[in-house]
């Protein structure tokens, strides 16, 4: 029986080498001539902003820069950047960086037009007034935050990592320039790249997938599988960087509607308490989550195995599907991700609490195989050791 599907994507995608040189035009198209750039210290120090600043100067767009976004962004960064926004009377926000900077920029745009605190707007659909225009400029290929309707915000003292969500915080424009990703270090390229791959795979096997997202997931996996090893080990390979940025973008276009799975359910508790980078959590968890899911989405995992170059002829369906797990472990190892949860300070006796927190994630329901808290504990146990 045919079902009803919706696929909605309000963000303008402006993609290609040198795209950042057109930032001023994109700001003016949104009706602004005064912006706040939200970024982190690493991006600020790397010189990546140079192209963007040159464009803004040439286009007579006034700008100020907030460059203290934390790796796990908190309300403090939002508050400080909003203060700058109000002082400078800026009328648009540009987020430049990884997920932390783009998410903070989204939250700053919300607080530019809404009263109270950012924590008043947690959850989906609770934003009252339309946020200021948002331009997202990713400098890593991973989170896909440039086209998602979620923005993470945390409180370090309280171990809180939560999200503000709504169609209103989909960036108005995403400027995707692969040249901005050339200087990303290898270990960051590896972890963020596995985050993107995990988005593609988890949305592909998800219970919530639909024909449009399934096609996007598959193509994203193909692009990332073909480029991640090169991007992580030969950072100046612009073709690989371009494929990674496109793969990460398309994976996010898929998971917006296709949802995610158990790896991402683990990402919140492990990121909040142990400060494991989001992409690293997903890289560590993905093979074990796949192994758990094999019986529930066998045909899909056979497709993944084939896409990853595995030979599956003559094998039983489960054996063929299991090849996908081996292929992902090899991908992790080839790009230098061999750690397990233990290497990040996670203790065996803490796994139950982690599993209970992970179980509160909405991604539990879209994961192809139903699970109980005890199942999550078993999966996490396997992920303790890593691949060494
Ligand atoms: Fe992710």
Coordinates of C-alpha atoms and ligand atoms in Angstrom, one line a residue:
X1 CA 0.0 0.0 0.0
X2 CA 1.3 3.4 -0.9
X3 CA 2.0 5.9 1.9
X4 CA 2.0 9.6 2.1
X5 CA 5.4 11.3 2.2
X6 CA 6.6 14.8 2.9
X7 CA 10.1 16.1 2.1
X8 CA 10.7 19.7 2.9
X9 CA 14.0 21.7 2.6
X10 CA 13.9 25.4 2.9
X11 CA 17.7 26.0 3.0
X12 CA 19.4 27.4 -0.1
X13 CA 22.5 25.3 -0.9
X14 CA 25.4 27.2 -2.4
X15 CA 28.1 24.7 -3.0
X16 CA 31.6 24.7 -4.7
X17 CA 35.2 25.7 -4.5
X18 CA 35.4 29.4 -3.8
X19 CA 31.8 29.7 -2.7
X20 CA 32.8 31.5 0.5
X21 CA 34.0 34.4 -1.7
X22 CA 30.4 35.2 -2.3
X23 CA 29.4 35.5 1.4
X24 CA 28.5 39.2 1.1
X25 CA 26.1 38.6 -1.7
X26 CA 24.4 35.9 0.3
X27 CA 24.1 38.2 3.3
X28 CA 22.6 41.0 1.2
X29 CA 20.1 38.6 -0.4
X30 CA 18.8 38.0 3.1
X31 CA 18.2 41.7 3.5
X32 CA 21.1 42.4 5.9
X33 CA 24.3 44.6 5.8
X34 CA 25.4 44.0 9.4
X35 CA 26.2 40.5 10.7
X36 CA 27.7 38.7 13.7
X37 CA 30.0 35.8 12.8
X38 CA 29.9 33.0 15.4
X39 CA 32.9 30.7 15.4
X40 CA 35.4 28.9 17.7
X41 CA 39.0 29.7 18.6
X42 CA 40.4 27.0 16.3
X43 CA 38.7 28.2 13.2
X44 CA 39.5 31.8 14.2
X45 CA 43.2 31.0 14.5
X46 CA 43.4 28.9 11.4
X47 CA 42.8 31.7 8.9
X48 CA 39.7 30.1 7.5
X49 CA 37.7 33.3 8.1
X50 CA 40.0 35.3 5.7
X51 CA 37.9 34.5 2.5
X52 CA 34.7 35.3 4.3
X53 CA 36.0 38.6 5.8
X54 CA 37.4 39.7 2.5
X55 CA 34.0 39.1 0.8
X56 CA 32.2 41.1 3.6
X57 CA 34.7 44.0 3.3
X58 CA 34.4 44.1 -0.5
X59 CA 30.6 44.0 -0.2
X60 CA 30.5 46.7 2.4
X61 CA 28.8 44.4 5.0
X62 CA 29.6 45.4 8.6
X63 CA 30.6 42.5 10.8
X64 CA 31.8 41.5 14.2
X65 CA 33.2 38.2 15.3
X66 CA 32.4 36.1 18.3
X67 CA 35.1 33.4 18.4
X68 CA 34.7 31.6 21.8
X69 CA 32.3 28.8 21.0
X70 CA 33.2 25.7 23.1
X71 CA 33.7 22.2 21.6
X72 CA 30.5 21.1 23.4
X73 CA 28.6 24.4 23.1
X74 CA 26.8 25.8 26.1
X75 CA 24.4 28.6 26.9
X76 CA 27.3 30.8 27.8
X77 CA 28.5 31.0 24.2
X78 CA 25.0 31.8 23.1
X79 CA 24.6 34.5 25.8
X80 CA 27.9 36.1 25.0
X81 CA 27.3 36.1 21.2
X82 CA 23.8 37.5 21.7
X83 CA 25.3 40.4 23.8
X84 CA 27.6 41.2 20.8
X85 CA 24.7 40.9 18.4
X86 CA 22.7 43.4 20.4
X87 CA 25.6 45.8 21.0
X88 CA 26.4 45.9 17.2
X89 CA 22.7 45.9 16.2
X90 CA 23.5 43.1 13.7
X91 CA 20.5 41.8 11.7
X92 CA 21.8 38.3 10.6
X93 CA 24.1 35.6 12.0
X94 CA 26.8 33.6 10.2
X95 CA 27.9 30.4 11.9
X96 CA 31.4 29.3 10.6
X97 CA 32.9 26.0 11.8
X98 CA 31.7 22.5 12.8
X99 CA 28.4 21.6 14.4
X100 CA 29.2 23.6 17.6
X101 CA 29.6 26.9 15.9
X102 CA 26.7 26.4 13.5
X103 CA 24.4 25.3 16.3
X104 CA 25.4 28.2 18.5
X105 CA 24.7 30.6 15.6
X106 CA 21.2 29.1 15.2
X107 CA 20.6 29.6 18.9
X108 CA 22.0 33.2 18.7
X109 CA 19.5 33.9 15.9
X110 CA 16.7 32.6 18.1
X111 CA 17.7 34.7 21.0
X112 CA 18.0 37.8 18.7
X113 CA 14.2 37.9 18.4
X114 CA 12.9 35.9 21.4
X115 CA 12.8 36.8 25.2
X116 CA 14.2 34.8 28.1
X117 CA 16.9 32.2 28.0
X118 CA 17.8 29.6 25.3
X119 CA 16.8 26.8 27.6
X120 CA 13.2 28.2 27.4
X121 CA 13.1 26.9 23.8
X122 CA 14.3 23.3 24.2
X123 CA 12.5 20.6 22.2
X124 CA 10.9 20.9 18.8
X125 CA 8.6 23.7 17.8
X126 CA 8.8 25.9 20.9
X127 CA 10.4 28.9 19.2
X128 CA 7.9 31.8 19.4
X129 CA 9.2 34.6 17.1
X130 CA 11.0 34.0 13.7
X131 CA 14.8 34.0 14.3
X132 CA 17.1 36.4 12.5
X133 CA 18.4 35.2 9.1
X134 CA 21.0 32.4 9.5
X135 CA 23.9 31.6 7.2
X136 CA 25.8 28.4 7.9
X137 CA 29.3 27.8 6.6
X138 CA 30.7 24.4 7.6
X139 CA 34.4 24.0 7.9
X140 CA 34.3 20.3 8.7
X141 CA 32.4 17.5 6.7
X142 CA 30.4 15.8 9.4
X143 CA 27.5 17.2 11.4
X144 CA 25.4 18.5 8.5
X145 CA 24.1 21.2 10.9
X146 CA 24.0 23.5 7.9
X147 CA 20.8 21.8 6.8
X148 CA 19.2 20.5 10.0
X149 CA 16.5 21.9 12.3
X150 CA 18.3 21.1 15.6
X151 CA 20.8 23.1 17.5
X152 CA 22.6 21.6 20.5
X153 CA 23.1 23.6 23.7
X154 CA 24.5 22.4 27.0
X155 CA 25.2 23.2 30.6
X156 CA 28.6 21.8 31.7
X157 CA 27.9 22.2 35.4
X158 CA 24.7 20.1 35.2
X159 CA 26.0 17.6 32.5
X160 CA 23.1 18.7 30.3
X161 CA 23.3 18.3 26.5
X162 CA 20.0 19.2 24.9
X163 CA 18.6 20.7 21.7
X164 CA 16.5 23.5 20.4
X165 CA 14.6 22.4 17.3
X166 CA 12.2 23.8 14.7
X167 CA 11.8 24.6 11.0
X168 CA 12.6 28.2 11.9
X169 CA 16.3 27.4 12.7
X170 CA 17.0 25.7 9.4
X171 CA 19.7 28.1 8.0
X172 CA 18.3 30.3 5.3
X173 CA 21.5 29.7 3.3
X174 CA 24.3 27.1 3.5
X175 CA 27.6 28.1 1.9
X176 CA 29.6 25.0 1.3
X177 CA 33.1 25.6 0.2
X178 CA 35.4 22.5 0.2
X179 CA 38.5 24.8 0.3
X180 CA 37.5 25.8 3.8
X181 CA 37.9 22.2 4.9
X182 CA 41.5 21.7 3.6
X183 CA 43.2 22.5 6.9
X184 CA 41.1 20.2 9.1
X185 CA 43.5 17.9 11.0
X186 CA 43.5 14.2 10.2
X187 CA 41.9 13.0 13.5
X188 CA 39.1 15.6 13.2
X189 CA 38.5 14.7 9.6
X190 CA 38.3 11.0 10.6
X191 CA 35.8 11.5 13.5
X192 CA 33.6 14.0 11.7
X193 CA 33.7 11.9 8.6
X194 CA 32.5 8.9 10.5
X195 CA 29.7 11.0 12.0
X196 CA 28.6 11.8 8.4
X197 CA 28.9 8.1 7.5
X198 CA 26.8 7.2 10.5
X199 CA 24.1 9.7 9.5
X200 CA 24.0 8.1 6.1
X201 CA 23.9 4.5 7.3
X202 CA 21.6 5.0 10.3
X203 CA 19.1 6.9 8.2
X204 CA 19.4 4.2 5.4
X205 CA 18.4 1.4 7.7
X206 CA 16.0 3.5 9.9
X207 CA 12.3 2.5 10.4
X208 CA 11.5 6.1 9.4
X209 CA 13.2 6.1 6.0
X210 CA 11.2 7.0 3.0
X211 CA 12.0 6.8 -0.7
X212 CA 13.5 10.3 -1.0
X213 CA 15.7 10.0 2.1
X214 CA 16.7 6.4 1.2
X215 CA 18.1 7.6 -2.1
X216 CA 20.0 10.4 -0.3
X217 CA 21.3 8.0 2.3
X218 CA 22.6 5.6 -0.2
X219 CA 24.4 8.3 -2.3
X220 CA 25.9 9.9 0.8
X221 CA 27.3 6.5 1.9
X222 CA 28.8 6.0 -1.6
X223 CA 30.5 9.5 -1.6
X224 CA 31.8 9.2 2.0
X225 CA 33.0 5.6 1.5
X226 CA 34.9 6.6 -1.6
X227 CA 36.5 9.7 -0.1
X228 CA 37.0 9.4 3.7
X229 CA 40.3 7.4 3.7
X230 CA 41.9 9.9 1.3
X231 CA 40.5 13.0 3.1
X232 CA 41.8 11.7 6.5
X233 CA 45.2 10.7 5.3
X234 CA 45.9 13.2 2.5
X235 CA 44.2 16.4 3.8
X236 CA 45.1 18.5 0.7
X237 CA 43.2 16.2 -1.6
X238 CA 40.5 18.7 -2.7
X239 CA 38.5 16.2 -4.7
X240 CA 38.2 14.0 -1.6
X241 CA 37.4 17.0 0.5
X242 CA 34.7 18.0 -1.9
X243 CA 33.1 14.6 -1.9
X244 CA 33.2 14.5 1.9
X245 CA 31.5 17.9 2.1
X246 CA 28.8 16.8 -0.4
X247 CA 28.4 13.5 1.3
X248 CA 28.0 15.1 4.7
X249 CA 25.4 17.5 3.3
X250 CA 23.4 14.8 1.6
X251 CA 23.5 12.5 4.7
X252 CA 22.0 15.4 6.7
X253 CA 19.3 15.9 4.0
X254 CA 18.5 12.2 4.5
X255 CA 18.4 12.0 8.3
X256 CA 16.2 15.1 8.7
X257 CA 13.3 12.9 7.7
X258 CA 14.9 9.4 7.8
X259 CA 16.0 9.8 11.5
X260 CA 18.9 8.0 13.1
X261 CA 19.6 4.9 15.3
X262 CA 21.3 3.6 18.4
X263 CA 24.7 5.0 17.7
X264 CA 23.2 8.5 17.9
X265 CA 21.2 7.5 21.0
X266 CA 24.5 6.9 22.7
X267 CA 26.0 10.2 21.5
X268 CA 24.2 12.4 23.9
X269 CA 25.1 10.7 27.2
X270 CA 28.7 9.9 26.1
X271 CA 29.3 13.4 24.8
X272 CA 27.8 15.1 27.9
X273 CA 29.6 13.2 30.6
X274 CA 32.8 11.9 29.1
X275 CA 33.4 14.7 26.5
X276 CA 33.9 12.1 23.8
X277 CA 33.6 14.1 20.5
X278 CA 30.3 13.4 18.8
X279 CA 31.8 11.8 15.7
X280 CA 34.1 9.6 17.8
X281 CA 31.2 8.2 19.7
X282 CA 29.5 7.3 16.5
X283 CA 32.6 5.8 15.0
X284 CA 33.1 3.6 18.1
X285 CA 29.5 2.5 18.5
X286 CA 28.5 2.0 14.8
X287 CA 30.0 -1.5 14.1
X288 CA 28.5 -2.9 17.3
X289 CA 25.1 -1.3 16.6
X290 CA 25.2 -2.7 13.1
X291 CA 26.0 -6.2 14.5
X292 CA 23.0 -5.9 16.8
X293 CA 20.7 -4.7 14.0
X294 CA 21.7 -7.3 11.3
X295 CA 18.7 -9.6 11.8
X296 CA 16.2 -6.7 11.6
X297 CA 17.5 -5.1 8.3
X298 CA 19.5 -7.9 6.7
X299 CA 18.8 -6.9 3.1
X300 CA 19.8 -3.3 3.7
X301 CA 23.1 -4.3 5.3
X302 CA 23.8 -6.6 2.4
X303 CA 23.5 -3.5 0.2
X304 CA 25.8 -1.6 2.5
X305 CA 28.4 -4.4 2.3
X306 CA 28.3 -4.3 -1.5
X307 CA 28.6 -0.6 -1.5
X308 CA 31.7 -0.9 0.7
X309 CA 33.3 -3.2 -1.8
X310 CA 32.7 -6.5 0.0
X311 CA 32.2 -9.7 -2.0
X312 CA 29.0 -11.4 -0.9
X313 CA 28.4 -14.0 -3.6
X314 CA 27.7 -17.5 -2.3
X315 CA 27.2 -16.3 1.3
X316 CA 24.0 -16.7 3.4
X317 CA 22.0 -13.5 3.8
X318 CA 23.3 -13.1 7.4
X319 CA 26.9 -13.8 6.4
X320 CA 26.6 -11.3 3.6
X321 CA 25.1 -8.6 5.8
X322 CA 27.8 -9.2 8.5
X323 CA 30.4 -8.3 5.9
X324 CA 29.2 -4.7 6.3
X325 CA 30.3 -4.7 9.9
X326 CA 33.8 -5.9 9.0
X327 CA 34.0 -3.3 6.3
X328 CA 33.1 -0.5 8.8
X329 CA 35.7 -1.7 11.3
X330 CA 38.3 -1.7 8.6
X331 CA 37.3 1.8 7.6
X332 CA 37.7 3.0 11.2
X333 CA 41.1 1.3 11.5
X334 CA 42.3 2.7 8.2
X335 CA 41.6 6.3 9.4
X336 CA 43.1 5.8 12.8
X337 CA 40.0 5.2 15.0
X338 CA 40.9 2.1 17.1
X339 CA 39.8 3.4 20.5
X340 CA 37.0 1.9 22.6
X341 CA 34.9 3.6 25.2
X342 CA 37.4 2.5 27.9
X343 CA 40.0 4.7 26.3
X344 CA 37.8 7.7 27.0
X345 CA 37.4 6.9 30.7
X346 CA 34.1 4.9 30.6
X347 CA 33.9 2.3 33.3
X348 CA 32.0 -1.0 33.0
X349 CA 29.9 -0.2 36.1
X350 CA 28.7 3.1 34.4
X351 CA 27.3 1.4 31.3
X352 CA 23.8 0.9 32.8
X353 CA 23.4 4.6 33.6
X354 CA 24.7 5.4 30.1
X355 CA 22.2 2.9 28.5
X356 CA 19.3 4.4 30.5
X357 CA 20.1 7.9 29.4
X358 CA 20.6 6.7 25.8
X359 CA 17.2 5.0 26.0
X360 CA 15.6 8.4 26.4
X361 CA 16.6 9.4 22.8
X362 CA 14.0 9.5 20.1
X363 CA 16.5 7.6 17.9
X364 CA 15.6 4.4 19.9
X365 CA 12.3 4.3 18.0
X366 CA 13.7 4.7 14.5
X367 CA 16.4 2.1 15.0
X368 CA 15.5 -0.9 12.8
X369 CA 15.7 -3.4 15.7
X370 CA 13.6 -2.9 18.8
X371 CA 15.7 -2.7 21.9
X372 CA 15.6 -2.7 25.7
X373 CA 18.0 -1.0 28.1
X374 CA 19.7 -4.3 28.7
X375 CA 20.4 -4.6 24.9
X376 CA 22.1 -1.2 25.0
X377 CA 24.3 -2.3 27.9
X378 CA 25.4 -5.3 25.9
X379 CA 26.2 -3.2 22.9
X380 CA 28.2 -0.7 25.0
X381 CA 30.1 -3.6 26.6
X382 CA 31.4 -4.7 23.2
X383 CA 32.4 -1.1 22.4
X384 CA 34.5 -0.8 25.5
X385 CA 37.6 -2.5 24.0
X386 CA 38.0 -0.9 20.7
X387 CA 39.7 -2.5 17.7
X388 CA 43.3 -2.9 18.8
Ligands
LIG1 FE1 25.8 13.0 14.2

